[in-house]
Coordinates of C-alpha atoms and ligand atoms in Angstrom, one line a residue:
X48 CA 0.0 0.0 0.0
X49 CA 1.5 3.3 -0.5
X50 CA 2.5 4.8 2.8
X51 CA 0.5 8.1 2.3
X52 CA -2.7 5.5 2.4
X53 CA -1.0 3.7 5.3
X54 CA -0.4 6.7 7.3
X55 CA -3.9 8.4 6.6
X56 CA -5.7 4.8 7.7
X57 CA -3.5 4.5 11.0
X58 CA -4.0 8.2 11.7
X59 CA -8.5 7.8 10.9
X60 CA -9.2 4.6 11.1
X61 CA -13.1 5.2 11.1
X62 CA -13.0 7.0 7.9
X63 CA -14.0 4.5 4.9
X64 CA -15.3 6.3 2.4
X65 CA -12.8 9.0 2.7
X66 CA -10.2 6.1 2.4
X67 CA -12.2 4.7 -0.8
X68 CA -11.8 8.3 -2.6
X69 CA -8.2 8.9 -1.9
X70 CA -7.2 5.6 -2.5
X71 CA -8.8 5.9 -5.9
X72 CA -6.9 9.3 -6.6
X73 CA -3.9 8.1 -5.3
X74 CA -3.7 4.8 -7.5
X75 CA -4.8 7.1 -10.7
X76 CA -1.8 9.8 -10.1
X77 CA 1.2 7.4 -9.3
X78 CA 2.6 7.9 -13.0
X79 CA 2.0 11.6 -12.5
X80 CA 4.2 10.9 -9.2
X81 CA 6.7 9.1 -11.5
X82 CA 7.6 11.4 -13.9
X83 CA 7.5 14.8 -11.4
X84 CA 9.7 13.8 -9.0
X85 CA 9.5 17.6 -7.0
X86 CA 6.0 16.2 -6.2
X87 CA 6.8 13.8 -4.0
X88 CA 9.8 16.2 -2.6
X89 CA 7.1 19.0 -1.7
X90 CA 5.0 16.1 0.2
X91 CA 1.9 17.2 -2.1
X92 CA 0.0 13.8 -1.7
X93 CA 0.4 14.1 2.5
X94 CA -0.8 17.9 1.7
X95 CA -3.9 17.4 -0.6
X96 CA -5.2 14.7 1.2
X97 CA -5.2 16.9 4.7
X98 CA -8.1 19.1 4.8
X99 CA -6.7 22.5 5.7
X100 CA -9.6 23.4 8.3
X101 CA -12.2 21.4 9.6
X102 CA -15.2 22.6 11.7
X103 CA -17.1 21.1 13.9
X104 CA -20.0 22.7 16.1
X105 CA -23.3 21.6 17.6
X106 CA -26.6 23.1 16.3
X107 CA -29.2 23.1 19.3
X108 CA -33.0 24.2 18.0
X109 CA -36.5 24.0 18.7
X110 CA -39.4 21.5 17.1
X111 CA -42.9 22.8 16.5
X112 CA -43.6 20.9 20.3
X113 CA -41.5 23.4 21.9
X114 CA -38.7 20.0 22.1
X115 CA -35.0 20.8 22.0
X116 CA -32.8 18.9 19.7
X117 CA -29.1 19.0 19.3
X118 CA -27.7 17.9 16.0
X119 CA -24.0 17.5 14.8
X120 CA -22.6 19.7 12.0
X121 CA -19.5 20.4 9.9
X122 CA -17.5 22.5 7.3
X123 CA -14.6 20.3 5.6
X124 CA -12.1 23.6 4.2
X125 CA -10.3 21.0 1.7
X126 CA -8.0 23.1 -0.3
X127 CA -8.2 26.7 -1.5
X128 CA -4.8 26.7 -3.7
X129 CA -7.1 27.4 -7.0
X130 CA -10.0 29.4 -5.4
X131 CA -12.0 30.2 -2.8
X132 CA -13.7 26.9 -0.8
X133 CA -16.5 25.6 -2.6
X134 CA -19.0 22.8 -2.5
X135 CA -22.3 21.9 -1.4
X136 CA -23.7 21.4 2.2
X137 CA -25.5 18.0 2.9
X138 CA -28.4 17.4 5.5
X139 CA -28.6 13.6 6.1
X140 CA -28.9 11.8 9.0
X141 CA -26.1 9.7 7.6
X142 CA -23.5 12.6 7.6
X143 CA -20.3 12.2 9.8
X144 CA -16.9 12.8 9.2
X145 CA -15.9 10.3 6.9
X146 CA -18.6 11.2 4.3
X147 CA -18.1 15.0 4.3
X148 CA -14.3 14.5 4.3
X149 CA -14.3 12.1 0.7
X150 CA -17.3 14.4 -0.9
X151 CA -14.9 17.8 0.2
X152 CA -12.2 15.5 -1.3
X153 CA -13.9 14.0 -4.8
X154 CA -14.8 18.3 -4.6
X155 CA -11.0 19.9 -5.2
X156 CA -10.4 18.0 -8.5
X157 CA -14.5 18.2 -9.6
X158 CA -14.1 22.2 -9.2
X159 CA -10.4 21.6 -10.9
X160 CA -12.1 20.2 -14.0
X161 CA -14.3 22.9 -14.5
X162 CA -11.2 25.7 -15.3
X163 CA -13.1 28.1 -12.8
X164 CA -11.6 29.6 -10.0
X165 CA -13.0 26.9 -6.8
X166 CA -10.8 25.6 -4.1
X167 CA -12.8 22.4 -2.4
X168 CA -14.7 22.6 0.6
X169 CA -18.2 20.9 1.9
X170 CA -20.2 20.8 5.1
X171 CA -23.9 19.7 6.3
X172 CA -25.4 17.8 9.4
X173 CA -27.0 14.9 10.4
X174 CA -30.3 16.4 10.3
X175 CA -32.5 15.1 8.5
X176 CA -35.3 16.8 6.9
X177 CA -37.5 14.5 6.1
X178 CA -40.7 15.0 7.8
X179 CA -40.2 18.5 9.8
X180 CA -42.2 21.7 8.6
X181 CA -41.0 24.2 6.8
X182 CA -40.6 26.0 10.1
X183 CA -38.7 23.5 11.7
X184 CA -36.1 23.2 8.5
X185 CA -36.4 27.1 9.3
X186 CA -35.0 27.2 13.0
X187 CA -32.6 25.0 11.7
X188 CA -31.2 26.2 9.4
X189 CA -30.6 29.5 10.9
X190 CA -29.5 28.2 14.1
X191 CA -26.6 26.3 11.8
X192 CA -25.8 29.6 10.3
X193 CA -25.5 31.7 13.7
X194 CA -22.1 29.2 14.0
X195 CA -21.1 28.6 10.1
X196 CA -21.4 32.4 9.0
X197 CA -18.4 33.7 10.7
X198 CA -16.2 30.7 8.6
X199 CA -17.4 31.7 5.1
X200 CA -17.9 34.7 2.9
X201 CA -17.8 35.6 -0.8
X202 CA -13.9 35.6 -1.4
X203 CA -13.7 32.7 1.6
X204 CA -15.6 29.8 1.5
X205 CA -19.5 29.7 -0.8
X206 CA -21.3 26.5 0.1
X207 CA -24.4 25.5 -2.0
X208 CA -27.0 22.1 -1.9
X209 CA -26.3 18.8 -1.7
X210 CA -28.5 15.9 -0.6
X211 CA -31.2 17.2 1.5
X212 CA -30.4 21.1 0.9
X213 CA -32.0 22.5 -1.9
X214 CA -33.9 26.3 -2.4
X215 CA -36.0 26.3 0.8
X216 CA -32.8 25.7 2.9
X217 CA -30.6 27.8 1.0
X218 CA -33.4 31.0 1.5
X219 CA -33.1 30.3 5.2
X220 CA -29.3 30.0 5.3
X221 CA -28.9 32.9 3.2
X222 CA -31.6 35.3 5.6
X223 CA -29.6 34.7 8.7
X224 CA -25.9 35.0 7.0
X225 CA -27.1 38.4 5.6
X226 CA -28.7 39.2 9.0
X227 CA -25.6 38.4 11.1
X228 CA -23.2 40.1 8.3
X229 CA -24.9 43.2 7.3
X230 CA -24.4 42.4 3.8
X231 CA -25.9 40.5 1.1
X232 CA -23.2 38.9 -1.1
X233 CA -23.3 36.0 -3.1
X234 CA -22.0 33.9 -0.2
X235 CA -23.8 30.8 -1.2
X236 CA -25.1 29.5 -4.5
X237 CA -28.5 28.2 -5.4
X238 CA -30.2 30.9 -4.3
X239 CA -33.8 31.7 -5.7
X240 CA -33.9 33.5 -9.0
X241 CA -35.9 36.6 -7.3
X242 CA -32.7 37.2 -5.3
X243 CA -28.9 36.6 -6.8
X244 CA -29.5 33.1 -7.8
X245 CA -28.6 32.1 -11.8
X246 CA -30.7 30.5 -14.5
X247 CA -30.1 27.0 -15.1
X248 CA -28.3 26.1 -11.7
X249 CA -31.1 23.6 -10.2
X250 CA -31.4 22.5 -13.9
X251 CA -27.5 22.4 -14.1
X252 CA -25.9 19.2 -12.5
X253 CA -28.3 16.5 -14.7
X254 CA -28.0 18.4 -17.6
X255 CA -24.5 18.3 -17.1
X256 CA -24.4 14.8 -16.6
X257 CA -26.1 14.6 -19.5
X258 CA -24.5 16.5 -21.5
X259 CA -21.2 14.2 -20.9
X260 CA -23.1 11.4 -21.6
X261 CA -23.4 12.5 -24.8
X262 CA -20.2 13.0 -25.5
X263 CA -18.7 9.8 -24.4
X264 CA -21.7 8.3 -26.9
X265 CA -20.1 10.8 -29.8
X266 CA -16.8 9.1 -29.7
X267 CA -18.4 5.8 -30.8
X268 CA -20.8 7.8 -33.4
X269 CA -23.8 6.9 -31.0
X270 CA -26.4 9.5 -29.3
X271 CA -29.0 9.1 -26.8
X272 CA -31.6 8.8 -29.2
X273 CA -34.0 6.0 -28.5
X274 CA -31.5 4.6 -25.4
X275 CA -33.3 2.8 -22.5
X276 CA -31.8 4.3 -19.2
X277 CA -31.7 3.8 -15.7
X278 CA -32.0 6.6 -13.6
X279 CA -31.9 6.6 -9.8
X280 CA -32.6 8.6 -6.8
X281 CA -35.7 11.5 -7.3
X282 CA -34.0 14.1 -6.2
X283 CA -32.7 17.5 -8.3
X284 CA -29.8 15.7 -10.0
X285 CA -31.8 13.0 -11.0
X286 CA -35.2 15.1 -11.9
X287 CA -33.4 17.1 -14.5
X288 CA -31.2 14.1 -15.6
X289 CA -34.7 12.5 -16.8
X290 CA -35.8 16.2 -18.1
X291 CA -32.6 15.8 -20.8
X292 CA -32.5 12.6 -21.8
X293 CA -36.1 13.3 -22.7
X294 CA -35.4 16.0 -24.3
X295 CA -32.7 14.2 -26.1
X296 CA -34.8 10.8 -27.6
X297 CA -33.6 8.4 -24.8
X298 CA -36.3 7.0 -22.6
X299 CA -36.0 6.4 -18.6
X300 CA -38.1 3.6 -16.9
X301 CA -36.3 4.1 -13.1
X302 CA -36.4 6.1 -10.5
X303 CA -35.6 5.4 -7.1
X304 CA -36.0 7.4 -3.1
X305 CA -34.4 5.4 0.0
X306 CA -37.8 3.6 0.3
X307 CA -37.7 1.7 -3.2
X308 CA -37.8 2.1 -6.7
X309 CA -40.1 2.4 -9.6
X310 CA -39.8 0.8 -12.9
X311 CA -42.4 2.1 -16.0
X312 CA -41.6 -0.3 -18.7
X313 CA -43.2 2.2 -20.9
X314 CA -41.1 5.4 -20.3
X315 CA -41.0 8.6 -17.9
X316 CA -42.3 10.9 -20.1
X317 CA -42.5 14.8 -19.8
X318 CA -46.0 14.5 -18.1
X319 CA -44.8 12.1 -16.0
X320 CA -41.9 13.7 -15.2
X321 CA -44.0 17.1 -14.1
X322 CA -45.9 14.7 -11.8
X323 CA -42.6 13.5 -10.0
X324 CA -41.7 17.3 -9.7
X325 CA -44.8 18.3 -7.9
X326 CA -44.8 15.3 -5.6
X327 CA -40.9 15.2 -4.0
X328 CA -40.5 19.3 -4.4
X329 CA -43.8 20.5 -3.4
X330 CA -45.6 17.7 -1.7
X331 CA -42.2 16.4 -0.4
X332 CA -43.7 12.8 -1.0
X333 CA -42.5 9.4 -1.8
X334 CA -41.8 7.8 -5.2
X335 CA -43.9 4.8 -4.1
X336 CA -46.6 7.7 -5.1
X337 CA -45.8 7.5 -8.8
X338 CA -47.6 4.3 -9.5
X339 CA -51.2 5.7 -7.6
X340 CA -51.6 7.6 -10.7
X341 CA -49.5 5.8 -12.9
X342 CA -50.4 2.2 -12.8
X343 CA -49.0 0.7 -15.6
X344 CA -45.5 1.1 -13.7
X345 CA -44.2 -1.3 -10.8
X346 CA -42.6 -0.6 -7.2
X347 CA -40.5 -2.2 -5.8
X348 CA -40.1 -1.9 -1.8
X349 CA -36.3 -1.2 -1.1
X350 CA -34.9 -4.4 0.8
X351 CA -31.7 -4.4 2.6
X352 CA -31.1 -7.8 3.3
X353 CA -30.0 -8.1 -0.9
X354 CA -26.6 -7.7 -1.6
X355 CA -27.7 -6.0 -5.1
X356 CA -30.1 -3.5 -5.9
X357 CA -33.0 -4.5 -8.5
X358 CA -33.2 -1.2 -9.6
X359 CA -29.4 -2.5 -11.4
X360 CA -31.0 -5.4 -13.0
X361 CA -32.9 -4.2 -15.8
X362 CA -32.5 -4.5 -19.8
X363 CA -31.0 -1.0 -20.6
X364 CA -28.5 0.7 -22.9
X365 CA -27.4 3.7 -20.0
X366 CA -27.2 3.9 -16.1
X367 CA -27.2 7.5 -14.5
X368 CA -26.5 6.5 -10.7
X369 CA -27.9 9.8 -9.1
X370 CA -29.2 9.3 -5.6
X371 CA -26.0 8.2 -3.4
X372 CA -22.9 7.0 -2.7
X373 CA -21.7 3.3 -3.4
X374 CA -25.1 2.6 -4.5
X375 CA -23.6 0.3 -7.3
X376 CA -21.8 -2.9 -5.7
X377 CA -20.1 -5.5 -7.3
X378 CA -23.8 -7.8 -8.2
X379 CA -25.5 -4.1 -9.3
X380 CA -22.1 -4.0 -12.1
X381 CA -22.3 -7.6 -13.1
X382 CA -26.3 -7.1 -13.7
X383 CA -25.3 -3.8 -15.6
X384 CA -23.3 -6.1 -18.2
X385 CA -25.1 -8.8 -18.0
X386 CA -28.6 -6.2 -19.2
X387 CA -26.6 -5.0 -21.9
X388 CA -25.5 -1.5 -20.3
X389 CA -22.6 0.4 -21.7
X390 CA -22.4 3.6 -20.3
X391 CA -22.5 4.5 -16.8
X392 CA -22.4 8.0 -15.9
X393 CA -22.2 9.5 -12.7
X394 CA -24.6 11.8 -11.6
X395 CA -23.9 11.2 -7.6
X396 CA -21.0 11.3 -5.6
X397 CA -19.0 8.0 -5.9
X398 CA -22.0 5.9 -6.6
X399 CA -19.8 3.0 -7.6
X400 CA -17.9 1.0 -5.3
X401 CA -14.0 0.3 -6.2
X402 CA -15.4 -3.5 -7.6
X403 CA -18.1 -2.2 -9.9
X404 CA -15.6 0.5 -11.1
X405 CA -12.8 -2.6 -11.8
X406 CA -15.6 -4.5 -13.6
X407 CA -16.6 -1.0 -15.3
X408 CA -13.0 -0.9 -16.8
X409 CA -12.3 -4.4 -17.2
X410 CA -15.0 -4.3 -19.9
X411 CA -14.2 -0.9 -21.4
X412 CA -18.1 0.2 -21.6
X413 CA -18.2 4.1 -21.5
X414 CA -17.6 4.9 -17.9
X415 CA -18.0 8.5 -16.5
X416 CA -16.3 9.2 -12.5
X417 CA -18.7 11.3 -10.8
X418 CA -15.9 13.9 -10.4
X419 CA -16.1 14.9 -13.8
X420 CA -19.9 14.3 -14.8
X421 CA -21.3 15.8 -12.6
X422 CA -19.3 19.0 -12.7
X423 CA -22.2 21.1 -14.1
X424 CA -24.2 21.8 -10.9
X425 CA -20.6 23.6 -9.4
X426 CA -19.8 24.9 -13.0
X427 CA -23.2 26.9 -12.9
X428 CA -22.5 27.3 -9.1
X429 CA -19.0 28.9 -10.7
X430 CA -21.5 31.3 -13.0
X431 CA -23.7 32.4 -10.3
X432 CA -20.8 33.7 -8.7
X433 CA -19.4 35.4 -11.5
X434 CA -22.6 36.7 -12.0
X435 CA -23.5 37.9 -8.4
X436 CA -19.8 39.8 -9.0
X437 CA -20.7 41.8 -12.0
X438 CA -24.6 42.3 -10.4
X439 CA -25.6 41.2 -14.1
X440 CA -27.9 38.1 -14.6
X441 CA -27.2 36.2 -17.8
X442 CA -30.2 34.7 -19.4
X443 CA -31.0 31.3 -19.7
X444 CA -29.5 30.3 -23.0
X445 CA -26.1 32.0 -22.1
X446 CA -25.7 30.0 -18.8
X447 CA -26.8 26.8 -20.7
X448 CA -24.7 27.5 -23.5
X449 CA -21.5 27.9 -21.4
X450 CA -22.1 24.6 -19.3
X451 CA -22.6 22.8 -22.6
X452 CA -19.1 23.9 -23.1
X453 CA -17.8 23.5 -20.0
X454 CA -19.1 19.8 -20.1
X455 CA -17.5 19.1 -23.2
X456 CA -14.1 20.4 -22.1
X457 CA -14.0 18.2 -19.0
X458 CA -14.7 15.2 -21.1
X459 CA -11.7 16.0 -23.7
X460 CA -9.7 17.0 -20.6
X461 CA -9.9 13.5 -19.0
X462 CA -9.2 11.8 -22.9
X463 CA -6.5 13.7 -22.9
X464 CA -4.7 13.4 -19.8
X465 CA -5.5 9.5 -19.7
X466 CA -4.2 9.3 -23.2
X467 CA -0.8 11.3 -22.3
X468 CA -0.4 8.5 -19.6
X469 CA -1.4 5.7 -21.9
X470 CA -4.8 4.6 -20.4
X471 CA -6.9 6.0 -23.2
X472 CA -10.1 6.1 -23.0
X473 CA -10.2 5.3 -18.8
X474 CA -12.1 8.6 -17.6
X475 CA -11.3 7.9 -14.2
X476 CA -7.7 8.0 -14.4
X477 CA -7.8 11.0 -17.3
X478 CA -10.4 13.5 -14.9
X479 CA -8.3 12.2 -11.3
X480 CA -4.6 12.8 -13.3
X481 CA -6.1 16.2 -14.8
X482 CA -7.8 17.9 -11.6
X483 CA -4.5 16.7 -9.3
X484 CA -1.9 18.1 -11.4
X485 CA -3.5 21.7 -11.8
X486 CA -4.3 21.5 -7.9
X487 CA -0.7 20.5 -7.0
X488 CA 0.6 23.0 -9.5
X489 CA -0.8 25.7 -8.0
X490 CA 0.3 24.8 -4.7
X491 CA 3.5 24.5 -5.4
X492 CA 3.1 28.2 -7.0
X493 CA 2.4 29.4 -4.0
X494 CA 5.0 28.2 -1.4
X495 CA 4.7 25.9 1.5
X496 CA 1.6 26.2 3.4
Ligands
LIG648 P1 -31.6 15.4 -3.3 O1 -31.7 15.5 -1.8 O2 -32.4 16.3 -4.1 O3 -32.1 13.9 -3.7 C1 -31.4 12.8 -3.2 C2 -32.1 11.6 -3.8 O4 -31.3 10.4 -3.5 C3 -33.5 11.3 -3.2 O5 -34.3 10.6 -4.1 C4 -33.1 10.4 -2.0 O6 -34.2 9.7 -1.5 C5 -32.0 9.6 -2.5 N1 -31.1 9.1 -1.5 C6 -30.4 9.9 -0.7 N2 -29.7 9.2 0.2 C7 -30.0 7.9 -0.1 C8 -29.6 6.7 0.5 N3 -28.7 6.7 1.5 N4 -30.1 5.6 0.0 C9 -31.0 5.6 -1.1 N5 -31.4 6.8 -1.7 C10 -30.9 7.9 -1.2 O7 -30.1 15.4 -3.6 P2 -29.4 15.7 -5.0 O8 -30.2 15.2 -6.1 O9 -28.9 17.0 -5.0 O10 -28.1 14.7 -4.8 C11 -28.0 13.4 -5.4 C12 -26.5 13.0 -5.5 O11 -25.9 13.9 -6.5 C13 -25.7 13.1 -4.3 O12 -24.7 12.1 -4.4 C14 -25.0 14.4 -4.4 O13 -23.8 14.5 -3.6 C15 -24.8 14.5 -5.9 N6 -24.5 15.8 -6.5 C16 -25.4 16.8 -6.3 C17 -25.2 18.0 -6.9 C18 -26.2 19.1 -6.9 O14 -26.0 20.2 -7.5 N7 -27.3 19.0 -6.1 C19 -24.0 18.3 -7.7 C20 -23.2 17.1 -7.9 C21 -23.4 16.0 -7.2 P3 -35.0 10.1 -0.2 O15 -35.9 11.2 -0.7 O16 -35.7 8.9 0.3 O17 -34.0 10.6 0.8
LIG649 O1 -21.3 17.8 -5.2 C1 -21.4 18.9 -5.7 O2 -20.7 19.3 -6.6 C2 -22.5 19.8 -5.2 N1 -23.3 19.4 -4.4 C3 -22.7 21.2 -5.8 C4 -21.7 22.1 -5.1 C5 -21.9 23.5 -5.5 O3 -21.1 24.3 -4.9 O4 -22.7 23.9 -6.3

């Protein structure tokens, strides 16, 4: 094992799935390592892979009962060498440590790819919002800012949504930062369009993911046109992931929440797809929902004593994992194959485990890391800043237009940095190699800190 691993798994022994992510960048960048031998002089994989702040505070507030509850929270400042801290803030009652630590981590080479000025960062709390009124997400969310607002700013740190965060929280985060601050800034993005936020951002992460799809389906001649896909999670990456693949002749007949999945044989059209909106956004319901109106579709209770996921095991062209982490195992790879899937892009945060990925690249299928297909939600993240700097809003076809391009960079970004280290064609490797070496260039730019 290398010894950076060694030494980071003796020192956090708890922390798995920040260990999965750095183990995976570390493999990828060993040639990088090889033929830059001041890297390893300037001790840039011990540096990268320490965050350079973490935060930890308790957030105490108040149910509609008049109950007290104390909850756990965190801000992961990863690296700022290319930017200002940036990333999203997650509300899950999973969130710990471990988690925040790899998504801040998978974060610095994500905002890397994207050629805008972001440094890595990302927070959230083991809240969970699921089933509290909107004033209970209220006094928490403001009681989490009356700690988090005095370790962020414009120029310093701008977190946005992740699982569980989305425009309601943001509005309340962003009321009490501007409260306790005296100024309103573009201090976080995602903000409602009324108020600083920029067209296209809750649209921006599944087209993005999209977007690269299609250009990993270009380099064999192939479009989406009349593909089958699977799609998971409900949520806004996967919502607007349906929304373009509709929009670009493929059909979807999945969707999943934590509860279970649905599968429509027949396809999720646009109607369909307006009927999931209004149920998880405004309703805040359950996909099991969907077949009520829709009956000619199946659901499929979610079952945790399988060591796969049915929602895997479907005849399809295209998989867009978009709910969670490692929510492709080995089994859910093999099923992939074995339905005739060959292209997996990743619309969540390292949705595949290190086996599915092996199996992913064993069999050369068009395989997308998370770090570089989903890029587009923090590239429009990137444009609502620059936006909320000039006090200009571009309209929607401008934004759109420059994440279609910034998609299409990062893809022949990774092509070309796995091709200059002879793994052509291996996105993993090409987006890890790509992201590392501008992060580590800039830090060595800037002295030893
Ligand atoms: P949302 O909260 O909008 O939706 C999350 C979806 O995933 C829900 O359907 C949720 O189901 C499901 N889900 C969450 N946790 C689990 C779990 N442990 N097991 C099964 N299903 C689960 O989040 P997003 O759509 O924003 O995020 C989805 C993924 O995309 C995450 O990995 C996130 O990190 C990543 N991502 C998000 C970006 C963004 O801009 N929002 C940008 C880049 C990546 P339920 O309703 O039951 O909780
Ligand atoms: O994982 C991610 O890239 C996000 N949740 C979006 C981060 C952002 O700052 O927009």
């Amino acid at each position: 094992m290398n010894p950076v691993m060694e030494r980071i798994k003796v020192r956090d022994p708890g922390e798995k799935e920040f260990h999965q992510a750095v183990e995976e960048v570390l493999y990828s960048v060993q040639p990088v390592l090889d033929r830059n031998p001041q890297y390893r002089q300037h001790a840039v994989l011990e540096r990268i892979t320490e965050p350079e702040r973490v935060i930890m505070f308790r957030v105490s507030w108040m149910d509609d009962q008049g109950q007290v509850h104390v909850n756990r929270a965190f801000r992961i400042q990863m690296n700022s060498a290319i930017g200002p801290y940036k990333g999203g803030l997650r509300f899950h009652p999973s969130v710990n440590l471990s988690i925040l630590k790899f998504l801040a981590f998978e974060q610095v080479f994500k905002n890397a790819l994207t050629t805008l000025s972001m440094g890595g960062g990302k927070g959230g709390s083991d809240f969970d919002p699921k089933g509290k009124s909107d004033n209970e997400v209220m006094r928490f969310c403001q009681s989490f800012m009356i700690e988090l607002f005095r370790h962020i700013g414009p120029d310093t740190d701008v977190p946005a949504g992740d699982i569980g965060v989305g425009a309601r929280e943001i509005g309340y985060l962003f009321g009490m930062y501007k409260k306790l601050s005296n100024e309103f800034t573009g201090v976080l993005t995602g903000k409602s369009l009324g108020w600083g936020g920029s067209l296209i951002r809750p649209e921006a992460t599944g087209y993005g993911s999209v977007y690269f799809a299609a250009e990993m389906l270009a380099t064999q001649n192939q479009t989406l046109e009349g593909k089958t896909c699977l799609v998971s999670g409900s949520g806004n990456v996967a919502q607007y992931t349906v929304e373009k693949i509709i929009e670009l002749g493929g059909k979807v007949v999945t969707l999943s929440d934590s509860s279970g999945y649905i599968y429509d044989e027949e396809g999720i059209d646009s109607e369909k797809l307006a009927h999931v909106k209004r149920l998880k956004n405004i309703k805040r319901g359950r996909m099991s929902e969907y077949i009520d109106k829709y009956s000619e579709a199946v659901y499929t209770e979610a079952d945790t004593s399988l060591d796969y996921n049915p929602l895997w095991n479907h005849k399809a062209d295209c998989a867009f994992p978009s709910a969670t982490e490692n929510e492709i195992n080995a089994t859910d790879a093999a099923n992939l194959m074995k339905n005739g899937v060959h292209l997996v892009c990743e619309g969540a945060n390292m949705p595949s485990t290190p086996e599915a990925i092996n199996i992913f690249l064993d069999k050369k299928i068009l395989y997308a890391p998370g770090k570089a297909s989903n890029a587009g939600g923090v590239a429009v993240s990137g444009l609502e800043m620059a936006q909320n700097s000039m006090r200009l809003n571009w309209p929607a076809d401008e934004v759109d237009r420059r994440l279609k391009m910034i998609m299409k960079n990062i893809h022949q970004t990774c092509l070309d940095a796995s091709a200059e280290y002879g793994v052509s064609g291996n996105y993993m490797a090409g987006a890890n190699i790509a992201g590392f070496t501008k992060v580590v260039n800039a830090m060595l730019d800037q002295g030893l800190l």
